[in-house]
Amino acid sequence: MGFFTDAYDLFCISLVTKLLGRIYYYKEGSSSPGSLPPNVSAAVNGVAFAGTLTGQLFFGWLGDKLGRKRVYGLTLMLMVICSLASGLSFGRSPTSVMATLCFFRFWLGFGIGGDYPLSATIMSEYANKKTRGAFIAAVFAMQGFGILAGGMVAIVVSGAFKAKYPSPPFEKNPNRSTVPEADYVWRIILMFGALPALLTYYWRMKMPETARYTALVAKDAKQAAADMSKVLEVDLEEEQQQEKPKERKESEFGLFSSEFLRKHGLHLLGTTSTWFLLDIAFYSQNLFQKDIFTAIGWIPKAKTMNAIEEVYRIARAQTLIALCSTVPGYWFTVALIDKMGRFRIQLMGFTFMTLFMFALAIPYHHWTLPHNRIGFVVMYSLTFFFSNFGPNATTFVVPAEIFPARLRSTCHGISAASGKAGAMVGAFGFLYAAQGIGVQKSLIILGVVSLLGTFFTFLVPESKGKSLEEMSGEAEQENENQTQTSHEIRIA
């Protein structure tokens, strides 16, 4: 449910940016509806990603320092408060409304950022090795339902307002095409994100700390046994500990040590680079699909609709894409990740994304012709399908599996933050690229980005069917410690 809320909050803004432009940036006497200036649009779309990036790094580090559970409720409360506050954005001028909206969406993103490393780490530390991939991917797959819910809420809200407050299209009456009540539409859509987060809080607080954190990081075997008893609903007792062997500090290397660089440096490069490249393509597509649909004529020109009708049409188009490609893609990954493996799914996803991007970009003029538009939408949906049945899910799963327990949340946070840096490149870069060099060249760039993702996937190890301790090297380290301890006992 945390991830459901994350996706809803991150993507619902793209449904209402056109409406914000009409309400706050219409110039009297203009022949076209108001639209957000490029810098304002980039800020409104991208500021939550800046917050998410910061939150991923901060809460990822905090999750390893204080424990997964203690930080988990804090991220959720931040999301609830900031969802409500973004809908209540206030001010007398357009600039002040946008500034307060951006301020609250930054902190909303900060809370969302914490959910990435904590949810992935908690799920990986609870799951067994046979079904771990499916469990972590299922957490992430809730993003698809969050995107779908965003579209459906926008359809219901805009549909209700459209019926209650009918108004003429812009070309017939510019002033009356945006009714004063339209200002409530975007606020209700944004504030709805607080509801699922609030409902989740109780269960999140009931969840015990993961036994792996308690045993391997906090070194409290008794508490780990008690926590596992609660989860498994059986009585467990920790093994009677004999005299504690001397702690081997040299084996507990830090993030910035040469030992970490030697054992996990390439892995971290693989997880950060693939997530960065994936998110450039994925978020560019998601945030600006309404512009692409308008460019090919799938959504009518703005002046032929009133303000609320435009929200309705955009929401309908995005819901259709989510229903037909985004959601199925995620659940294909859940079903097959423990059979096919992470590496093969990621490689396949990047490869198909590259092919479909180029197939859209090279004959772009062909797709803009009225009778070919359905074909464009089908091809465009397939890029979404293979990003979700592909790297969008696996880049989330793998960093939660391959790093040591004491650095797992931190490394996942770093990998996720790298992804959000890519999302910011997508949010800011694609906006200017589409306006400056056009949609066709922008799609070619996204194809090249996906191709690079294919190459960097070879740095990421396969974790299918292996325990977390095998992947991180902790099992090997524990064996060395036990051998050394028994050797010392024999000598004594």
PDB file of N, CA and C in Angstrom, residues 73-135:
ATOM      1  N   GLY A  73       7.373   4.167   9.707  1.00  0.00           N
ATOM      2  CA  GLY A  73       6.150   4.939   9.955  1.00  0.00           C
ATOM      3  C   GLY A  73       6.325   6.413   9.671  1.00  0.00           C
ATOM      4  N   LEU A  74       7.563   6.897   9.904  1.00  0.00           N
ATOM      5  CA  LEU A  74       7.869   8.319   9.693  1.00  0.00           C
ATOM      6  C   LEU A  74       7.659   8.722   8.236  1.00  0.00           C
ATOM      7  N   THR A  75       8.117   7.872   7.320  1.00  0.00           N
ATOM      8  CA  THR A  75       7.968   8.183   5.880  1.00  0.00           C
ATOM      9  C   THR A  75       6.490   8.288   5.507  1.00  0.00           C
ATOM     10  N   LEU A  76       5.672   7.410   6.107  1.00  0.00           N
ATOM     11  CA  LEU A  76       4.241   7.383   5.771  1.00  0.00           C
ATOM     12  C   LEU A  76       3.523   8.641   6.261  1.00  0.00           C
ATOM     13  N   MET A  77       3.838   9.066   7.487  1.00  0.00           N
ATOM     14  CA  MET A  77       3.186  10.272   8.025  1.00  0.00           C
ATOM     15  C   MET A  77       3.554  11.506   7.207  1.00  0.00           C
ATOM     16  N   LEU A  78       4.801  11.547   6.755  1.00  0.00           N
ATOM     17  CA  LEU A  78       5.250  12.660   5.909  1.00  0.00           C
ATOM     18  C   LEU A  78       4.445  12.695   4.615  1.00  0.00           C
ATOM     19  N   MET A  79       4.174  11.501   4.051  1.00  0.00           N
ATOM     20  CA  MET A  79       3.394  11.416   2.815  1.00  0.00           C
ATOM     21  C   MET A  79       1.951  11.890   3.035  1.00  0.00           C
ATOM     22  N   VAL A  80       1.345  11.493   4.166  1.00  0.00           N
ATOM     23  CA  VAL A  80      -0.041  11.891   4.455  1.00  0.00           C
ATOM     24  C   VAL A  80      -0.140  13.409   4.566  1.00  0.00           C
ATOM     25  N   ILE A  81       0.739  13.998   5.395  1.00  0.00           N
ATOM     26  CA  ILE A  81       0.684  15.451   5.651  1.00  0.00           C
ATOM     27  C   ILE A  81       0.928  16.237   4.372  1.00  0.00           C
ATOM     28  N   CYS A  82       1.933  15.821   3.590  1.00  0.00           N
ATOM     29  CA  CYS A  82       2.297  16.599   2.398  1.00  0.00           C
ATOM     30  C   CYS A  82       1.315  16.403   1.235  1.00  0.00           C
ATOM     31  N   SER A  83       0.645  15.225   1.170  1.00  0.00           N
ATOM     32  CA  SER A  83      -0.422  15.042   0.156  1.00  0.00           C
ATOM     33  C   SER A  83      -1.535  16.048   0.399  1.00  0.00           C
ATOM     34  N   LEU A  84      -1.964  16.154   1.671  1.00  0.00           N
ATOM     35  CA  LEU A  84      -3.025  17.102   2.016  1.00  0.00           C
ATOM     36  C   LEU A  84      -2.566  18.536   1.788  1.00  0.00           C
ATOM     37  N   ALA A  85      -1.332  18.825   2.197  1.00  0.00           N
ATOM     38  CA  ALA A  85      -0.826  20.198   2.078  1.00  0.00           C
ATOM     39  C   ALA A  85      -0.690  20.619   0.615  1.00  0.00           C
ATOM     40  N   SER A  86      -0.281  19.681  -0.289  1.00  0.00           N
ATOM     41  CA  SER A  86      -0.161  20.085  -1.697  1.00  0.00           C
ATOM     42  C   SER A  86      -1.500  20.446  -2.294  1.00  0.00           C
ATOM     43  N   GLY A  87      -2.571  19.765  -1.841  1.00  0.00           N
ATOM     44  CA  GLY A  87      -3.910  20.124  -2.308  1.00  0.00           C
ATOM     45  C   GLY A  87      -4.412  21.434  -1.732  1.00  0.00           C
ATOM     46  N   LEU A  88      -3.837  21.842  -0.606  1.00  0.00           N
ATOM     47  CA  LEU A  88      -4.250  23.099   0.033  1.00  0.00           C
ATOM     48  C   LEU A  88      -3.334  24.261  -0.338  1.00  0.00           C
ATOM     49  N   SER A  89      -2.478  24.068  -1.361  1.00  0.00           N
ATOM     50  CA  SER A  89      -1.531  25.120  -1.768  1.00  0.00           C
ATOM     51  C   SER A  89      -2.250  26.462  -1.876  1.00  0.00           C
ATOM     52  N   PHE A  90      -1.671  27.459  -1.245  1.00  0.00           N
ATOM     53  CA  PHE A  90      -2.366  28.751  -1.120  1.00  0.00           C
ATOM     54  C   PHE A  90      -1.535  29.873  -1.732  1.00  0.00           C
ATOM     55  N   GLY A  91      -2.143  31.019  -1.858  1.00  0.00           N
ATOM     56  CA  GLY A  91      -1.449  32.198  -2.368  1.00  0.00           C
ATOM     57  C   GLY A  91      -2.386  33.063  -3.182  1.00  0.00           C
ATOM     58  N   ARG A  92      -2.029  34.332  -3.306  1.00  0.00           N
ATOM     59  CA  ARG A  92      -2.894  35.260  -4.048  1.00  0.00           C
ATOM     60  C   ARG A  92      -2.514  35.349  -5.514  1.00  0.00           C
ATOM     61  N   SER A  93      -1.297  34.965  -5.842  1.00  0.00           N
ATOM     62  CA  SER A  93      -0.851  35.055  -7.237  1.00  0.00           C
ATOM     63  C   SER A  93      -0.501  33.667  -7.750  1.00  0.00           C
ATOM     64  N   PRO A  94      -0.508  33.471  -9.072  1.00  0.00           N
ATOM     65  CA  PRO A  94      -0.114  32.169  -9.637  1.00  0.00           C
ATOM     66  C   PRO A  94       1.254  31.713  -9.135  1.00  0.00           C
ATOM     67  N   THR A  95       2.198  32.663  -9.033  1.00  0.00           N
ATOM     68  CA  THR A  95       3.555  32.306  -8.602  1.00  0.00           C
ATOM     69  C   THR A  95       3.548  31.739  -7.188  1.00  0.00           C
ATOM     70  N   SER A  96       2.780  32.361  -6.284  1.00  0.00           N
ATOM     71  CA  SER A  96       2.775  31.879  -4.891  1.00  0.00           C
ATOM     72  C   SER A  96       2.078  30.528  -4.771  1.00  0.00           C
ATOM     73  N   VAL A  97       1.007  30.293  -5.564  1.00  0.00           N
ATOM     74  CA  VAL A  97       0.339  28.976  -5.534  1.00  0.00           C
ATOM     75  C   VAL A  97       1.300  27.897  -6.020  1.00  0.00           C
ATOM     76  N   MET A  98       2.002  28.172  -7.127  1.00  0.00           N
ATOM     77  CA  MET A  98       2.949  27.181  -7.676  1.00  0.00           C
ATOM     78  C   MET A  98       4.124  26.963  -6.723  1.00  0.00           C
ATOM     79  N   ALA A  99       4.571  28.036  -6.069  1.00  0.00           N
ATOM     80  CA  ALA A  99       5.707  27.922  -5.134  1.00  0.00           C
ATOM     81  C   ALA A  99       5.332  27.040  -3.939  1.00  0.00           C
ATOM     82  N   THR A 100       4.125  27.257  -3.357  1.00  0.00           N
ATOM     83  CA  THR A 100       3.722  26.423  -2.214  1.00  0.00           C
ATOM     84  C   THR A 100       3.461  24.981  -2.661  1.00  0.00           C
ATOM     85  N   LEU A 101       2.906  24.816  -3.860  1.00  0.00           N
ATOM     86  CA  LEU A 101       2.689  23.470  -4.399  1.00  0.00           C
ATOM     87  C   LEU A 101       4.031  22.742  -4.531  1.00  0.00           C
ATOM     88  N   CYS A 102       5.017  23.421  -5.093  1.00  0.00           N
ATOM     89  CA  CYS A 102       6.345  22.818  -5.279  1.00  0.00           C
ATOM     90  C   CYS A 102       6.999  22.511  -3.928  1.00  0.00           C
ATOM     91  N   PHE A 103       6.827  23.411  -2.956  1.00  0.00           N
ATOM     92  CA  PHE A 103       7.414  23.198  -1.627  1.00  0.00           C
ATOM     93  C   PHE A 103       6.864  21.915  -1.006  1.00  0.00           C
ATOM     94  N   PHE A 104       5.547  21.761  -1.006  1.00  0.00           N
ATOM     95  CA  PHE A 104       4.949  20.580  -0.372  1.00  0.00           C
ATOM     96  C   PHE A 104       5.210  19.310  -1.177  1.00  0.00           C
ATOM     97  N   ARG A 105       5.298  19.433  -2.493  1.00  0.00           N
ATOM     98  CA  ARG A 105       5.586  18.238  -3.305  1.00  0.00           C
ATOM     99  C   ARG A 105       7.038  17.791  -3.131  1.00  0.00           C
ATOM    100  N   PHE A 106       7.926  18.717  -2.808  1.00  0.00           N
ATOM    101  CA  PHE A 106       9.311  18.314  -2.507  1.00  0.00           C
ATOM    102  C   PHE A 106       9.318  17.413  -1.260  1.00  0.00           C
ATOM    103  N   TRP A 107       8.618  17.839  -0.201  1.00  0.00           N
ATOM    104  CA  TRP A 107       8.613  17.061   1.045  1.00  0.00           C
ATOM    105  C   TRP A 107       7.781  15.789   0.913  1.00  0.00           C
ATOM    106  N   LEU A 108       6.784  15.832   0.049  1.00  0.00           N
ATOM    107  CA  LEU A 108       6.044  14.609  -0.274  1.00  0.00           C
ATOM    108  C   LEU A 108       7.002  13.593  -0.907  1.00  0.00           C
ATOM    109  N   GLY A 109       7.795  14.077  -1.859  1.00  0.00           N
ATOM    110  CA  GLY A 109       8.803  13.225  -2.503  1.00  0.00           C
ATOM    111  C   GLY A 109       9.823  12.693  -1.507  1.00  0.00           C
ATOM    112  N   PHE A 110      10.183  13.509  -0.523  1.00  0.00           N
ATOM    113  CA  PHE A 110      11.149  13.108   0.510  1.00  0.00           C
ATOM    114  C   PHE A 110      10.626  11.887   1.269  1.00  0.00           C
ATOM    115  N   GLY A 111       9.327  11.914   1.630  1.00  0.00           N
ATOM    116  CA  GLY A 111       8.703  10.776   2.318  1.00  0.00           C
ATOM    117  C   GLY A 111       8.619   9.558   1.414  1.00  0.00           C
ATOM    118  N   ILE A 112       8.234   9.782   0.151  1.00  0.00           N
ATOM    119  CA  ILE A 112       8.153   8.675  -0.827  1.00  0.00           C
ATOM    120  C   ILE A 112       9.524   8.026  -0.987  1.00  0.00           C
ATOM    121  N   GLY A 113      10.569   8.861  -1.003  1.00  0.00           N
ATOM    122  CA  GLY A 113      11.937   8.359  -1.169  1.00  0.00           C
ATOM    123  C   GLY A 113      12.307   7.325  -0.125  1.00  0.00           C
ATOM    124  N   GLY A 114      11.863   7.533   1.111  1.00  0.00           N
ATOM    125  CA  GLY A 114      12.176   6.584   2.169  1.00  0.00           C
ATOM    126  C   GLY A 114      11.530   5.230   1.968  1.00  0.00           C
ATOM    127  N   ASP A 115      10.395   5.212   1.286  1.00  0.00           N
ATOM    128  CA  ASP A 115       9.679   3.965   1.065  1.00  0.00           C
ATOM    129  C   ASP A 115      10.454   2.991   0.177  1.00  0.00           C
ATOM    130  N   TYR A 116      11.249   3.500  -0.745  1.00  0.00           N
ATOM    131  CA  TYR A 116      11.963   2.639  -1.698  1.00  0.00           C
ATOM    132  C   TYR A 116      12.936   1.692  -0.988  1.00  0.00           C
ATOM    133  N   PRO A 117      13.979   2.220  -0.317  1.00  0.00           N
ATOM    134  CA  PRO A 117      14.936   1.293   0.299  1.00  0.00           C
ATOM    135  C   PRO A 117      14.322   0.486   1.441  1.00  0.00           C
ATOM    136  N   LEU A 118      13.412   1.096   2.220  1.00  0.00           N
ATOM    137  CA  LEU A 118      12.870   0.398   3.387  1.00  0.00           C
ATOM    138  C   LEU A 118      11.933  -0.739   2.975  1.00  0.00           C
ATOM    139  N   SER A 119      11.008  -0.478   2.034  1.00  0.00           N
ATOM    140  CA  SER A 119      10.081  -1.526   1.590  1.00  0.00           C
ATOM    141  C   SER A 119      10.832  -2.693   0.953  1.00  0.00           C
ATOM    142  N   ALA A 120      11.795  -2.359   0.087  1.00  0.00           N
ATOM    143  CA  ALA A 120      12.542  -3.420  -0.616  1.00  0.00           C
ATOM    144  C   ALA A 120      13.348  -4.253   0.374  1.00  0.00           C
ATOM    145  N   THR A 121      14.003  -3.576   1.316  1.00  0.00           N
ATOM    146  CA  THR A 121      14.860  -4.282   2.272  1.00  0.00           C
ATOM    147  C   THR A 121      14.029  -5.139   3.211  1.00  0.00           C
ATOM    148  N   ILE A 122      12.932  -4.600   3.731  1.00  0.00           N
ATOM    149  CA  ILE A 122      12.066  -5.363   4.635  1.00  0.00           C
ATOM    150  C   ILE A 122      11.538  -6.617   3.937  1.00  0.00           C
ATOM    151  N   MET A 123      11.079  -6.450   2.688  1.00  0.00           N
ATOM    152  CA  MET A 123      10.512  -7.590   1.973  1.00  0.00           C
ATOM    153  C   MET A 123      11.580  -8.636   1.679  1.00  0.00           C
ATOM    154  N   SER A 124      12.780  -8.192   1.281  1.00  0.00           N
ATOM    155  CA  SER A 124      13.839  -9.161   0.953  1.00  0.00           C
ATOM    156  C   SER A 124      14.279  -9.908   2.209  1.00  0.00           C
ATOM    157  N   GLU A 125      14.273  -9.228   3.368  1.00  0.00           N
ATOM    158  CA  GLU A 125      14.746  -9.869   4.596  1.00  0.00           C
ATOM    159  C   GLU A 125      13.694 -10.787   5.227  1.00  0.00           C
ATOM    160  N   TYR A 126      12.444 -10.636   4.829  1.00  0.00           N
ATOM    161  CA  TYR A 126      11.388 -11.535   5.312  1.00  0.00           C
ATOM    162  C   TYR A 126      11.196 -12.754   4.404  1.00  0.00           C
ATOM    163  N   ALA A 127      11.469 -12.590   3.092  1.00  0.00           N
ATOM    164  CA  ALA A 127      11.093 -13.631   2.124  1.00  0.00           C
ATOM    165  C   ALA A 127      12.113 -14.767   2.096  1.00  0.00           C
ATOM    166  N   ASN A 128      11.685 -15.951   1.607  1.00  0.00           N
ATOM    167  CA  ASN A 128      12.639 -17.048   1.417  1.00  0.00           C
ATOM    168  C   ASN A 128      13.219 -16.974   0.009  1.00  0.00           C
ATOM    169  N   LYS A 129      14.320 -17.707  -0.228  1.00  0.00           N
ATOM    170  CA  LYS A 129      15.053 -17.522  -1.485  1.00  0.00           C
ATOM    171  C   LYS A 129      14.288 -18.017  -2.720  1.00  0.00           C
ATOM    172  N   LYS A 130      13.351 -18.958  -2.535  1.00  0.00           N
ATOM    173  CA  LYS A 130      12.627 -19.488  -3.702  1.00  0.00           C
ATOM    174  C   LYS A 130      11.625 -18.487  -4.272  1.00  0.00           C
ATOM    175  N   THR A 131      10.988 -17.700  -3.399  1.00  0.00           N
ATOM    176  CA  THR A 131       9.940 -16.782  -3.876  1.00  0.00           C
ATOM    177  C   THR A 131      10.271 -15.318  -3.576  1.00  0.00           C
ATOM    178  N   ARG A 132      11.523 -15.054  -3.191  1.00  0.00           N
ATOM    179  CA  ARG A 132      11.898 -13.689  -2.794  1.00  0.00           C
ATOM    180  C   ARG A 132      11.699 -12.686  -3.937  1.00  0.00           C
ATOM    181  N   GLY A 133      12.092 -13.071  -5.133  1.00  0.00           N
ATOM    182  CA  GLY A 133      11.957 -12.157  -6.281  1.00  0.00           C
ATOM    183  C   GLY A 133      10.516 -11.748  -6.509  1.00  0.00           C
ATOM    184  N   ALA A 134       9.607 -12.744  -6.432  1.00  0.00           N
ATOM    185  CA  ALA A 134       8.181 -12.459  -6.659  1.00  0.00           C
ATOM    186  C   ALA A 134       7.626 -11.550  -5.566  1.00  0.00           C
ATOM    187  N   PHE A 135       8.063 -11.764  -4.315  1.00  0.00           N
ATOM    188  CA  PHE A 135       7.556 -10.946  -3.208  1.00  0.00           C
ATOM    189  C   PHE A 135       8.002  -9.488  -3.343  1.00  0.00           C
TER     190      PHE A 135
END
